[in-house]
Coordinates of C-alpha atoms in Angstrom, one line a residue:
Chain A
M27 CA -6.5 13.0 -40.8
S28 CA -3.0 14.3 -41.4
L29 CA -1.4 13.0 -44.4
D30 CA 1.7 12.9 -43.3
L31 CA 1.6 10.5 -40.9
T32 CA 4.5 7.7 -40.9
V33 CA 3.7 4.0 -39.6
K34 CA 6.9 2.6 -38.1
V35 CA 6.5 -1.2 -37.7
H36 CA 8.5 -3.5 -35.4
P37 CA 9.6 -6.8 -37.0
T38 CA 7.9 -8.8 -34.1
V39 CA 4.6 -7.9 -35.5
L40 CA 5.3 -9.1 -38.7
F41 CA 6.7 -12.3 -37.5
Q42 CA 3.6 -12.8 -35.7
I43 CA 1.1 -12.2 -38.9
V44 CA 3.3 -14.5 -40.9
D45 CA 2.6 -17.3 -38.0
A46 CA -0.3 -16.8 -37.9
Y47 CA -1.3 -17.1 -41.4
E48 CA 0.4 -20.2 -41.4
R49 CA -1.6 -21.4 -38.8
R50 CA -5.0 -20.6 -40.1
S51 CA -7.5 -23.0 -40.6
Q52 CA -8.3 -24.5 -44.0
D53 CA -11.3 -22.9 -45.1
K54 CA -9.7 -19.4 -44.7
A55 CA -7.8 -17.4 -47.4
R56 CA -6.5 -14.5 -45.2
I57 CA -6.6 -13.7 -41.7
I58 CA -7.0 -10.5 -40.2
G59 CA -6.2 -9.3 -36.3
T60 CA -5.7 -6.2 -34.3
L61 CA -2.7 -3.7 -33.9
L62 CA -1.4 -2.6 -30.9
G63 CA 0.7 0.4 -30.4
T64 CA 1.2 3.8 -29.5
Y65 CA 0.8 7.1 -31.1
E66 CA 3.8 9.8 -31.2
K67 CA 3.9 13.1 -32.9
N68 CA 3.5 12.5 -36.4
G69 CA 3.0 8.7 -36.6
V70 CA 2.1 5.5 -35.3
E71 CA 4.5 2.9 -33.5
V72 CA 3.2 -0.6 -34.0
T73 CA 4.7 -2.7 -31.7
N74 CA 2.4 -5.8 -31.3
C75 CA -0.5 -7.7 -32.6
F76 CA -2.8 -10.7 -32.4
C77 CA -4.9 -12.6 -34.7
V78 CA -8.9 -12.2 -34.6
P79 CA -11.0 -15.3 -36.3
H80 CA -13.4 -14.3 -38.8
A81 CA -15.1 -15.5 -41.5
E82 CA -16.0 -13.9 -44.6
T83 CA -17.4 -15.2 -48.3
Q84 CA -18.7 -13.2 -50.8
E85 CA -21.7 -11.6 -49.4
E86 CA -21.1 -11.6 -45.6
L87 CA -18.6 -11.2 -43.4
F88 CA -18.3 -12.2 -39.6
I89 CA -15.9 -11.1 -37.0
K90 CA -15.6 -12.2 -33.3
M91 CA -15.5 -9.0 -31.7
D92 CA -15.8 -10.1 -28.2
F93 CA -12.7 -12.5 -29.1
A94 CA -11.0 -9.1 -29.9
S95 CA -11.8 -7.0 -26.8
E96 CA -11.1 -9.5 -24.5
M97 CA -7.8 -10.1 -26.0
Y98 CA -6.9 -6.7 -26.0
E99 CA -8.0 -6.5 -22.4
L100 CA -5.2 -9.4 -21.5
H101 CA -2.8 -7.8 -23.1
Q102 CA -3.6 -4.3 -21.4
Q103 CA -2.8 -5.6 -18.5
V104 CA 0.8 -6.9 -19.7
A105 CA 1.6 -3.5 -21.3
P106 CA -0.8 -0.7 -20.1
L107 CA 0.7 1.7 -22.3
E108 CA -0.2 -0.1 -25.8
M109 CA -3.4 1.0 -27.5
M110 CA -5.6 -0.5 -30.6
V111 CA -4.1 1.6 -33.2
G112 CA -5.4 -0.6 -36.2
W113 CA -5.9 -3.9 -37.9
F114 CA -3.9 -5.9 -40.5
A115 CA -4.8 -8.5 -43.4
T116 CA -2.9 -10.7 -45.1
G117 CA -3.2 -10.7 -49.1
P118 CA -2.0 -8.8 -51.6
E119 CA -4.9 -5.9 -51.9
V120 CA -7.6 -4.2 -49.9
T121 CA -10.6 -5.9 -50.7
D122 CA -14.7 -4.6 -50.2
H123 CA -15.2 -6.2 -46.8
S124 CA -11.9 -4.3 -45.7
V125 CA -13.9 -1.0 -45.6
L126 CA -16.5 -3.0 -43.0
I127 CA -13.9 -3.9 -41.1
H128 CA -12.0 -0.6 -41.0
T129 CA -15.4 1.3 -40.2
Y130 CA -15.8 -1.1 -37.1
Y131 CA -12.2 -0.5 -35.9
S132 CA -12.5 3.1 -36.1
K133 CA -15.7 3.1 -34.3
Q134 CA -14.2 0.4 -31.6
A135 CA -11.0 1.4 -31.6
K136 CA -10.3 4.5 -29.6
C137 CA -8.1 6.0 -32.2
P138 CA -9.2 8.4 -34.4
T139 CA -7.3 6.9 -37.8
P140 CA -6.9 3.2 -37.6
I141 CA -4.1 2.3 -39.5
H142 CA -5.0 -1.0 -42.0
L143 CA -1.5 -3.0 -42.8
T144 CA -1.6 -5.6 -45.3
L145 CA 1.2 -8.3 -45.3
D146 CA 1.4 -10.0 -48.8
T147 CA 1.9 -13.6 -47.5
I148 CA 0.7 -15.2 -50.6
M149 CA 3.6 -13.3 -52.5
A150 CA 1.5 -12.3 -55.6
N151 CA 4.5 -10.3 -56.9
G152 CA 7.0 -12.5 -56.1
R153 CA 7.8 -10.7 -52.7
M154 CA 6.8 -10.2 -49.4
S155 CA 5.7 -6.7 -49.3
W156 CA 4.2 -4.8 -46.7
K157 CA 1.5 -1.4 -47.0
A158 CA -0.3 0.7 -44.4
Y159 CA -3.2 2.8 -45.5
I160 CA -5.6 5.2 -43.9
S161 CA -9.1 5.7 -45.0
N162 CA -10.5 8.8 -46.5
P163 CA -13.9 9.7 -46.7
M164 CA -14.3 10.6 -50.5
G165 CA -17.1 11.6 -53.0
V166 CA -19.1 14.4 -54.2
P167 CA -20.9 16.1 -51.2
G168 CA -24.3 15.6 -51.4
G169 CA -23.8 12.2 -53.4
T170 CA -23.1 9.1 -52.4
G171 CA -19.6 8.9 -50.4
G172 CA -17.4 6.1 -49.7
T173 CA -13.9 5.7 -48.6
M174 CA -10.6 5.4 -50.0
F175 CA -7.7 3.5 -48.6
S176 CA -4.5 6.2 -49.2
P177 CA -1.4 4.6 -48.6
V178 CA 0.8 5.5 -45.9
P179 CA 4.8 5.5 -45.8
V180 CA 5.9 2.5 -43.5
E181 CA 9.0 2.4 -41.7
L182 CA 10.7 -0.7 -40.3
V183 CA 12.1 0.3 -36.9
A184 CA 13.7 -1.8 -34.1
H185 CA 15.8 -1.4 -31.4
S186 CA 19.2 -3.0 -30.9
A187 CA 18.2 -6.0 -29.4
E188 CA 15.6 -6.9 -31.8
L189 CA 18.0 -6.2 -34.4
V190 CA 20.4 -8.8 -32.7
G191 CA 17.7 -11.3 -32.6
M192 CA 16.6 -10.8 -35.9
N193 CA 20.6 -11.2 -37.3
V194 CA 20.7 -14.8 -35.2
A195 CA 17.2 -15.5 -37.1
Q196 CA 18.7 -14.8 -40.7
N197 CA 21.2 -17.5 -40.3
T198 CA 18.3 -19.9 -40.7
K199 CA 17.9 -19.3 -44.2
Y200 CA 21.1 -21.0 -44.8
S201 CA 20.7 -24.6 -43.4
K202 CA 18.3 -27.5 -44.6
T203 CA 16.6 -28.0 -41.3
K204 CA 15.7 -24.4 -40.9
T205 CA 17.3 -24.5 -37.9
F206 CA 20.4 -22.4 -36.5
E207 CA 22.1 -22.9 -33.2
P208 CA 23.3 -19.8 -31.5
E209 CA 27.0 -20.0 -31.2
S210 CA 28.8 -19.4 -27.9
D211 CA 30.1 -15.7 -27.3
L212 CA 33.8 -16.4 -28.5
S213 CA 32.8 -17.8 -31.6
Q214 CA 30.6 -14.9 -32.4
F215 CA 33.2 -13.0 -31.5
T216 CA 35.5 -14.2 -33.7
G217 CA 32.7 -13.8 -36.4
A218 CA 32.5 -10.2 -36.0
V219 CA 36.6 -10.1 -36.3
R220 CA 36.1 -11.9 -39.6
N221 CA 33.3 -9.3 -40.8
I222 CA 36.0 -6.8 -40.2
E223 CA 38.9 -8.4 -42.0
E224 CA 36.9 -8.7 -45.0
M225 CA 35.7 -5.3 -45.0
I226 CA 39.6 -4.1 -44.6
D227 CA 40.4 -6.4 -47.4
H228 CA 37.5 -4.8 -49.5
L229 CA 38.9 -1.2 -48.5
T230 CA 42.3 -2.1 -49.4
A231 CA 41.4 -3.5 -53.1
Y232 CA 39.9 -0.3 -53.5
V233 CA 42.6 1.8 -52.6
D234 CA 44.8 0.0 -54.9
G235 CA 42.7 -0.1 -57.6
V236 CA 42.1 3.4 -57.5
L237 CA 46.1 3.9 -56.9
S238 CA 46.7 1.6 -59.8
G239 CA 44.1 3.4 -61.9
T240 CA 42.0 0.7 -62.5
T241 CA 39.4 1.7 -60.2
E242 CA 37.1 5.2 -60.7
P243 CA 38.2 7.5 -57.6
D244 CA 35.0 8.5 -56.1
A245 CA 35.8 11.8 -53.9
T246 CA 33.1 11.0 -51.3
V247 CA 34.5 7.7 -50.8
G248 CA 38.6 9.2 -50.5
R249 CA 36.8 11.7 -47.9
Q250 CA 35.2 9.1 -46.1
L251 CA 38.6 7.0 -45.7
L252 CA 40.6 10.2 -44.9
D253 CA 38.4 11.0 -41.9
M254 CA 38.5 7.1 -40.7
V255 CA 41.9 7.2 -41.0
H256 CA 42.0 10.4 -38.9
S257 CA 39.6 9.1 -36.5
V258 CA 42.2 6.6 -35.2
P259 CA 43.3 8.6 -32.2
K260 CA 47.0 9.9 -32.1
M261 CA 49.2 8.7 -29.4
S262 CA 52.9 7.8 -29.3
Q263 CA 54.0 4.0 -29.0
E264 CA 54.6 4.5 -25.3
Q265 CA 51.3 6.0 -24.2
F266 CA 49.6 3.4 -26.4
D267 CA 51.8 0.5 -24.8
E268 CA 51.0 2.1 -21.2
M269 CA 47.2 2.1 -22.1
L270 CA 47.1 -1.5 -23.1
N271 CA 49.1 -2.8 -20.4
S272 CA 47.2 -1.1 -17.7
N273 CA 43.9 -2.8 -19.5
I274 CA 45.6 -5.7 -19.7
K275 CA 46.3 -5.9 -16.2
D276 CA 43.1 -5.3 -14.6
L277 CA 41.5 -8.0 -16.7
L278 CA 43.7 -10.2 -15.7
M279 CA 43.3 -9.0 -12.1
V280 CA 39.8 -9.2 -12.2
V281 CA 40.0 -12.6 -13.8
Y282 CA 42.1 -14.2 -10.9
L283 CA 39.8 -12.6 -8.7
S284 CA 36.7 -14.3 -10.3
Q285 CA 38.6 -17.9 -10.2
L286 CA 39.6 -17.5 -6.4
T287 CA 35.4 -16.6 -5.7
K288 CA 34.4 -19.9 -7.8
T289 CA 37.1 -21.9 -6.0
Q290 CA 36.0 -20.8 -3.2
I291 CA 32.5 -21.2 -3.4
Q292 CA 33.3 -24.6 -4.5
V293 CA 35.2 -25.5 -1.1
S294 CA 32.9 -23.9 1.2
E295 CA 29.8 -25.8 -0.4
K296 CA 32.4 -29.3 -0.3
L297 CA 32.7 -28.4 3.8
S298 CA 29.0 -27.8 4.1
Q299 CA 28.6 -31.4 2.6
L300 CA 30.9 -33.2 5.0
K301 CA 29.9 -34.8 7.9
L302 CA 30.7 -32.5 10.9
Chain B
M27 CA -6.5 -31.2 -23.7
A28 CA -5.1 -34.0 -25.9
S29 CA -2.9 -36.3 -24.3
R30 CA 1.2 -35.9 -24.2
S31 CA 3.5 -38.5 -24.2
R32 CA 5.1 -38.6 -21.0
K33 CA 8.3 -40.5 -21.1
G34 CA 8.6 -41.4 -17.4
G35 CA 11.8 -42.4 -15.8
D36 CA 15.0 -40.7 -15.7
N37 CA 14.0 -37.2 -17.8
D38 CA 17.7 -36.7 -18.4
S39 CA 17.8 -39.1 -20.9
H40 CA 15.7 -38.3 -23.9
I41 CA 15.7 -34.6 -24.5
T42 CA 18.4 -33.4 -26.3
H43 CA 17.6 -29.8 -27.1
V44 CA 15.1 -27.0 -27.2
Q45 CA 14.1 -25.7 -31.0
I46 CA 12.6 -22.2 -30.4
D47 CA 10.7 -20.6 -33.4
G48 CA 12.1 -17.3 -34.4
L49 CA 8.7 -15.7 -33.3
A50 CA 8.7 -16.7 -29.9
M51 CA 12.5 -15.6 -29.7
M52 CA 11.2 -12.1 -30.9
K53 CA 8.6 -11.9 -28.5
I54 CA 10.6 -12.7 -25.8
I55 CA 13.0 -9.9 -26.5
K56 CA 9.9 -7.5 -27.1
H57 CA 8.2 -8.1 -24.1
C58 CA 11.5 -8.0 -21.9
H59 CA 12.6 -4.4 -23.6
Q60 CA 8.9 -3.3 -23.4
D61 CA 9.9 -0.5 -20.6
A62 CA 11.9 1.4 -23.2
S63 CA 15.0 2.5 -20.9
T64 CA 15.5 0.0 -18.6
P65 CA 15.6 -3.9 -19.6
A66 CA 13.1 -5.0 -16.3
D67 CA 14.5 -7.7 -14.4
D68 CA 11.2 -9.9 -13.7
A69 CA 9.6 -9.9 -16.7
Q70 CA 8.0 -13.4 -17.0
G71 CA 5.9 -15.3 -19.6
V72 CA 5.0 -18.8 -20.5
L73 CA 5.9 -20.8 -23.4
L74 CA 3.8 -22.8 -25.5
G75 CA 4.9 -25.7 -27.8
L76 CA 5.0 -29.2 -28.2
I77 CA 7.0 -32.1 -26.8
M78 CA 8.6 -34.2 -29.4
E79 CA 10.6 -37.4 -29.4
N80 CA 13.9 -35.8 -28.3
K81 CA 13.3 -32.0 -28.6
L82 CA 11.1 -29.7 -27.2
E83 CA 9.6 -27.1 -29.5
V84 CA 8.4 -23.9 -28.3
T85 CA 6.4 -22.2 -31.3
N86 CA 5.3 -19.5 -29.5
C87 CA 4.7 -17.7 -26.1
F88 CA 2.5 -14.9 -24.2
P89 CA 4.1 -12.5 -21.4
F90 CA 2.2 -12.2 -17.9
P91 CA 1.2 -9.4 -16.3
R92 CA 3.5 -8.1 -13.8
S93 CA 0.9 -7.8 -11.0
I94 CA 2.0 -8.3 -7.5
D95 CA -0.9 -10.6 -6.5
G96 CA -0.4 -14.2 -7.7
V97 CA -4.2 -14.8 -7.9
D98 CA -4.8 -13.5 -11.3
D99 CA -1.9 -15.4 -12.6
D100 CA -3.6 -18.5 -13.1
R101 CA -7.0 -16.8 -14.5
Y102 CA -4.9 -14.6 -16.6
Q103 CA -3.3 -17.8 -18.2
L104 CA -6.3 -19.9 -18.3
D105 CA -8.1 -17.0 -20.5
M106 CA -5.0 -16.5 -22.3
M107 CA -4.8 -20.0 -23.5
R108 CA -8.7 -20.3 -24.0
L109 CA -8.4 -17.5 -26.5
L110 CA -5.6 -18.8 -28.5
R111 CA -7.5 -21.8 -29.3
P112 CA -9.3 -20.7 -31.9
V113 CA -6.1 -19.3 -33.7
N114 CA -4.7 -22.9 -33.7
V115 CA -1.7 -22.0 -31.4
D116 CA -0.2 -24.5 -29.7
Y117 CA -1.6 -24.4 -26.3
L118 CA 0.6 -27.0 -24.4
S119 CA 2.6 -25.1 -22.2
V120 CA 5.9 -26.6 -22.1
G121 CA 7.7 -24.1 -19.9
W122 CA 8.5 -20.1 -18.9
Y123 CA 10.9 -17.7 -19.7
Q124 CA 12.3 -15.1 -17.3
S125 CA 14.6 -11.8 -18.3
A126 CA 17.6 -11.7 -16.0
S127 CA 19.9 -8.9 -16.6
S128 CA 23.2 -10.2 -16.3
G129 CA 22.7 -13.5 -15.4
N130 CA 21.1 -13.0 -11.9
Y131 CA 18.5 -15.2 -11.9
I132 CA 19.4 -18.2 -9.5
S133 CA 17.1 -17.3 -6.5
R134 CA 14.4 -19.2 -4.6
Q135 CA 11.5 -17.9 -6.6
L136 CA 12.7 -19.1 -9.6
L137 CA 13.6 -22.8 -7.7
E138 CA 10.1 -23.2 -6.9
S139 CA 8.2 -22.0 -9.8
Q140 CA 10.4 -24.3 -11.5
Q141 CA 9.6 -27.1 -9.3
Q142 CA 5.8 -26.4 -9.5
Y143 CA 6.2 -26.3 -13.6
Q144 CA 8.5 -29.8 -13.4
E145 CA 6.0 -31.2 -11.4
S146 CA 3.2 -30.7 -13.5
I147 CA 5.0 -31.5 -16.9
E148 CA 8.1 -33.2 -16.3
E149 CA 10.2 -31.8 -19.3
S150 CA 9.1 -28.2 -18.6
F151 CA 12.1 -25.7 -18.5
V152 CA 13.0 -22.2 -18.1
I153 CA 14.5 -20.1 -20.5
I154 CA 16.5 -17.3 -19.3
Y155 CA 16.9 -14.3 -21.5
D156 CA 19.5 -11.6 -20.7
P157 CA 18.6 -8.4 -22.1
V158 CA 21.6 -6.6 -20.9
K159 CA 23.9 -9.1 -22.9
T160 CA 21.5 -9.0 -26.0
A161 CA 21.2 -5.4 -26.4
A162 CA 25.6 -5.2 -26.5
G163 CA 25.6 -7.9 -29.6
A164 CA 25.4 -11.6 -28.5
L165 CA 22.1 -13.1 -27.9
S166 CA 21.8 -14.7 -24.6
L167 CA 19.1 -17.0 -24.4
K168 CA 19.6 -20.3 -22.5
A169 CA 17.4 -23.1 -21.0
Y170 CA 17.7 -24.7 -17.9
R171 CA 15.9 -27.5 -16.2
L172 CA 16.2 -28.6 -12.3
T173 CA 17.8 -31.6 -11.6
K174 CA 16.6 -34.7 -10.0
Q175 CA 18.6 -33.8 -6.9
A176 CA 17.5 -30.0 -7.2
M177 CA 13.7 -31.4 -7.1
E178 CA 14.0 -33.2 -4.1
L179 CA 15.6 -30.3 -2.5
V180 CA 13.0 -27.6 -3.3
K181 CA 10.2 -30.5 -2.7
D182 CA 9.9 -30.1 0.9
K183 CA 9.3 -25.9 0.5
G184 CA 10.9 -25.5 3.9
Y185 CA 14.2 -24.7 4.7
F186 CA 17.3 -26.4 3.3
N187 CA 19.4 -27.5 5.9
F188 CA 22.6 -29.3 6.0
D189 CA 21.4 -32.8 6.1
M190 CA 19.6 -32.6 2.9
L191 CA 22.3 -30.9 1.3
R192 CA 24.5 -33.9 2.3
N193 CA 22.4 -36.5 1.6
L194 CA 21.3 -35.5 -2.0
K195 CA 25.1 -33.9 -2.8
V196 CA 23.4 -31.1 -3.9
G197 CA 25.8 -28.6 -5.3
H198 CA 25.5 -25.2 -7.0
E199 CA 27.0 -27.3 -10.1
N200 CA 24.3 -29.7 -10.2
M201 CA 21.4 -27.7 -9.8
F202 CA 20.3 -27.2 -13.0
Q203 CA 20.9 -28.9 -16.3
E204 CA 21.2 -26.7 -19.3
L205 CA 19.7 -27.6 -22.7
K206 CA 21.0 -26.6 -26.1
V207 CA 18.9 -24.1 -27.8
V208 CA 18.5 -24.1 -31.4
I209 CA 16.5 -21.5 -33.4
R210 CA 13.9 -22.7 -36.2
N211 CA 12.0 -20.6 -38.7
S212 CA 9.5 -22.1 -41.1
H213 CA 9.7 -21.0 -45.1
L214 CA 7.5 -18.1 -44.9
V215 CA 9.3 -16.7 -41.8
N216 CA 12.3 -17.1 -44.1
A217 CA 10.7 -15.5 -47.0
L218 CA 9.9 -12.5 -44.5
L219 CA 13.4 -12.4 -43.1
S220 CA 15.0 -12.0 -46.9
E221 CA 12.7 -9.2 -47.2
L222 CA 13.8 -7.8 -43.9
S223 CA 17.4 -8.5 -44.5
E224 CA 17.0 -6.1 -46.9
V225 CA 15.6 -3.3 -44.9
F226 CA 18.1 -3.7 -41.8
P227 CA 21.5 -5.1 -43.8
E228 CA 23.0 -7.6 -41.8
T229 CA 24.8 -5.5 -38.9
L230 CA 28.5 -6.2 -38.4
N231 CA 27.8 -6.8 -34.6
L232 CA 30.3 -3.8 -34.2
E233 CA 28.9 -3.4 -30.6
A234 CA 31.2 -6.7 -29.7
M235 CA 34.0 -4.9 -30.8
D236 CA 33.5 -2.2 -28.1
L237 CA 36.6 -1.7 -26.2
G238 CA 34.8 -0.1 -23.0
T239 CA 35.3 -2.6 -20.9
A240 CA 34.8 -1.0 -17.3
P241 CA 31.2 -0.3 -17.0
V242 CA 30.4 -4.1 -17.4
L243 CA 33.2 -5.4 -15.1
Q244 CA 32.0 -2.5 -12.8
R245 CA 28.3 -4.0 -12.7
H246 CA 29.3 -7.7 -12.5
L247 CA 31.9 -6.5 -9.8
R248 CA 28.9 -5.0 -8.0
S249 CA 26.8 -7.9 -8.0
I250 CA 29.6 -9.8 -6.7
M251 CA 30.1 -7.8 -4.1
D252 CA 26.4 -8.2 -2.9
C253 CA 26.6 -11.8 -3.2
T254 CA 29.6 -11.8 -1.0
D255 CA 28.0 -9.8 1.9
E256 CA 25.4 -12.9 2.0
M257 CA 27.6 -15.6 1.9
S258 CA 29.9 -13.9 4.4
Q259 CA 27.2 -14.2 6.8
F260 CA 26.7 -18.0 6.0
H261 CA 30.4 -19.0 6.3
Q262 CA 30.1 -17.1 9.9
F263 CA 27.3 -19.4 10.5
Q264 CA 29.2 -22.4 9.2
K265 CA 32.3 -21.3 11.2
Q266 CA 30.3 -21.1 14.6
T267 CA 28.3 -24.2 14.0
V268 CA 31.9 -26.3 13.5
K269 CA 33.2 -24.6 16.8
Q270 CA 30.0 -25.7 18.5
Q271 CA 30.4 -28.9 17.6
L272 CA 33.9 -29.2 18.5
E273 CA 32.9 -27.7 22.2
K274 CA 30.3 -30.6 22.4
T275 CA 32.2 -33.4 21.6
R276 CA 35.3 -32.2 23.7
Y277 CA 32.9 -31.7 26.4
Q278 CA 31.3 -35.2 26.3
Q279 CA 34.8 -36.7 26.3
R280 CA 35.6 -34.8 29.4
R281 CA 32.2 -36.0 30.8
N282 CA 32.8 -39.7 29.7
V283 CA 36.5 -39.4 31.3
E284 CA 35.1 -38.2 34.4
N285 CA 32.1 -40.6 34.5
A286 CA 34.8 -43.3 34.3
A287 CA 36.9 -42.1 37.0
R288 CA 33.8 -41.8 39.3
K289 CA 32.7 -45.4 38.3
A290 CA 36.1 -46.1 39.5
R291 CA 35.8 -44.3 42.7
G292 CA 32.2 -45.7 43.6
E293 CA 30.4 -42.4 43.1
P294 CA 27.4 -42.6 41.1
P295 CA 28.2 -40.8 37.5
L296 CA 27.0 -37.3 36.9
P297 CA 23.7 -36.9 35.4
D298 CA 23.8 -36.6 31.7
E299 CA 22.9 -32.6 32.5
D300 CA 21.8 -31.1 29.0
F301 CA 24.6 -29.2 27.3
N302 CA 23.6 -25.8 28.2
F303 CA 25.2 -24.6 24.9
K304 CA 23.0 -21.8 23.2
P305 CA 21.7 -23.0 19.8
I306 CA 23.4 -20.6 17.3
Q307 CA 20.8 -18.9 15.5
P308 CA 20.8 -20.2 11.8
P309 CA 20.3 -17.5 9.0
R310 CA 17.0 -17.3 7.8
D311 CA 17.1 -20.4 5.7
L312 CA 20.3 -21.9 4.2
E313 CA 19.4 -20.2 1.2
P314 CA 23.0 -18.8 0.7
G315 CA 24.9 -21.7 0.9
V316 CA 23.5 -23.3 -2.9
I317 CA 21.6 -20.5 -3.9
V318 CA 23.9 -17.6 -3.8
G319 CA 26.9 -19.8 -4.2
G320 CA 24.9 -20.9 -7.4
Q321 CA 24.9 -17.3 -8.3
M322 CA 27.9 -16.1 -7.8
A323 CA 29.5 -19.2 -9.5
I324 CA 27.5 -17.8 -12.6
Y325 CA 28.9 -14.0 -12.3
C326 CA 32.6 -15.6 -12.2
Q327 CA 31.9 -17.4 -15.4
Q328 CA 30.5 -14.4 -17.1
I329 CA 33.5 -12.3 -15.9
N330 CA 35.6 -14.9 -17.3
N331 CA 33.8 -15.1 -20.8
F332 CA 33.8 -11.3 -21.2
C333 CA 37.1 -10.8 -20.0
S334 CA 38.6 -13.3 -22.1
Q335 CA 37.0 -11.6 -25.2
A336 CA 38.3 -7.9 -23.8
L337 CA 41.8 -9.6 -23.8
A338 CA 41.3 -10.8 -27.4
K339 CA 40.1 -7.2 -28.1
L340 CA 43.0 -5.6 -26.8
F341 CA 45.4 -8.0 -28.4
L342 CA 43.8 -7.2 -32.0
V343 CA 44.1 -3.5 -31.3
D344 CA 47.8 -3.9 -30.3
S345 CA 48.5 -6.1 -33.5
L346 CA 46.7 -3.3 -35.4
H347 CA 48.5 -0.3 -33.9
Q348 CA 52.0 -2.2 -34.6
N349 CA 51.0 -2.6 -38.1
A350 CA 50.0 0.9 -38.4
P351 CA 53.6 2.5 -38.9
Q352 CA 54.3 0.1 -41.7
R353 CA 51.4 0.1 -43.8
P354 CA 50.3 3.9 -44.3
L355 CA 46.8 3.8 -45.9
G356 CA 46.8 5.4 -49.4
Q357 CA 44.8 8.3 -50.1

């Protein structure tokens, strides 16, 4: 069991855990489920998960294992590359029952080192934190052995589309009804332009401050500013105008063609609807 | 299954928007981008949720396996819904989703699937997710339903023909009705998002600022070119039909004139022969008329949007460049 394992988690997984937690039945304090993902060289990438019904009391633990295997098979049909890589539980800490569940998963899952992920949905420390563990046996040889859950670094990864989705979802925090309507393309664009404007204002304020002596100059920032200024391609005004104009002409021509096509389609449709 | 409220009658009236949970949106994104490099074009899945008074809520979703045989689909869906019950996921399917890069979703198959869904559940809809556009920076998730006329058109499962198109006055513009999409997250998910926003600082959507317009335009134009080829076949057919129709009427008139002349002369009128006009073979079916037309209209619309943004970006760069000499950035 290599201890330099890194666990990469996609945000979708956390969303699903939170949603499953919200939908749990009244009598459950926490929920558990299976993690699906792929193995890479030095780590595990967790891309999906599903909740598994279970019941636990102080003394006993009961998990619907056939549910888990059926659900896993269904998921395999959609994503054959995703395998069971571990299990998750909500709650701030690892409990005694976790050991049992973990041993079950290490036998059941065809993976050597199942990952245990916890998501603190009750926010014991005022924050929703997530941790990953793998189990290591411990004890004195010859004596009673036990298992120890050792934490493993967790990294959140997302590809660009997921990031876009998350950014859109972020906006629901700011509305009373917790809803947010994604804007049209052009307004998203104006939003991005506004961001850039703010950034430039920020930069110019900093530079002005340094020049007038009010702000401490920082060498790295200065060097980065220099890089940025130098990265603007140097071209004479005529070259730039020419490039600009040719691009604009291309775009206008395409717009013209597409409008023409649209009109033509409408005309042909009207024709087909006329009585011949 | 619990009975759901069915508002009969005109289904355009009471549903105003579709409310999607952040979770469902993330799952759709995840499924459509599953095969790392190439966004798949036929990723499909079912949407689960509730129908409230004036909105459709989507609370969860699950993907369909991309199997060739459709036999497994029902089994898979039933199994999945059965398994989702114990974990208290809404088990009412309110629609389905499909991925379509650059908006190429109008096809016969989509119409038929949507029609089946809408027959069983009146308010169901299809969500079209555009992976290419989303990866470029703008989330593209749109909800559509078939209008009543389109439902009629597809109901026969046969070939469209001119009469049907004429009677129902279906054009590519009134085939689909678009619904507003709203994203919703619960409080706990908002807390999670606050945590995540520390890990992923809100990116400034810099991909939207990309000046490289050529590849996108090329792709769109190529798709339009393919559609145009199909359309031209259809237009040829139209022309031939019109010509044949004209010739028929002319022939008929000539016949009538001759018959009148013969009657005047007292001779028996010519028998009404069957016109020996070869019936022109119509294309496979009149799909191109409406479907390809609709598809092309969508491409054109997208190109317009894209070009207007690109023009804005170019003008922005122009203004920045002009300002550059006057405002030297200090060191």
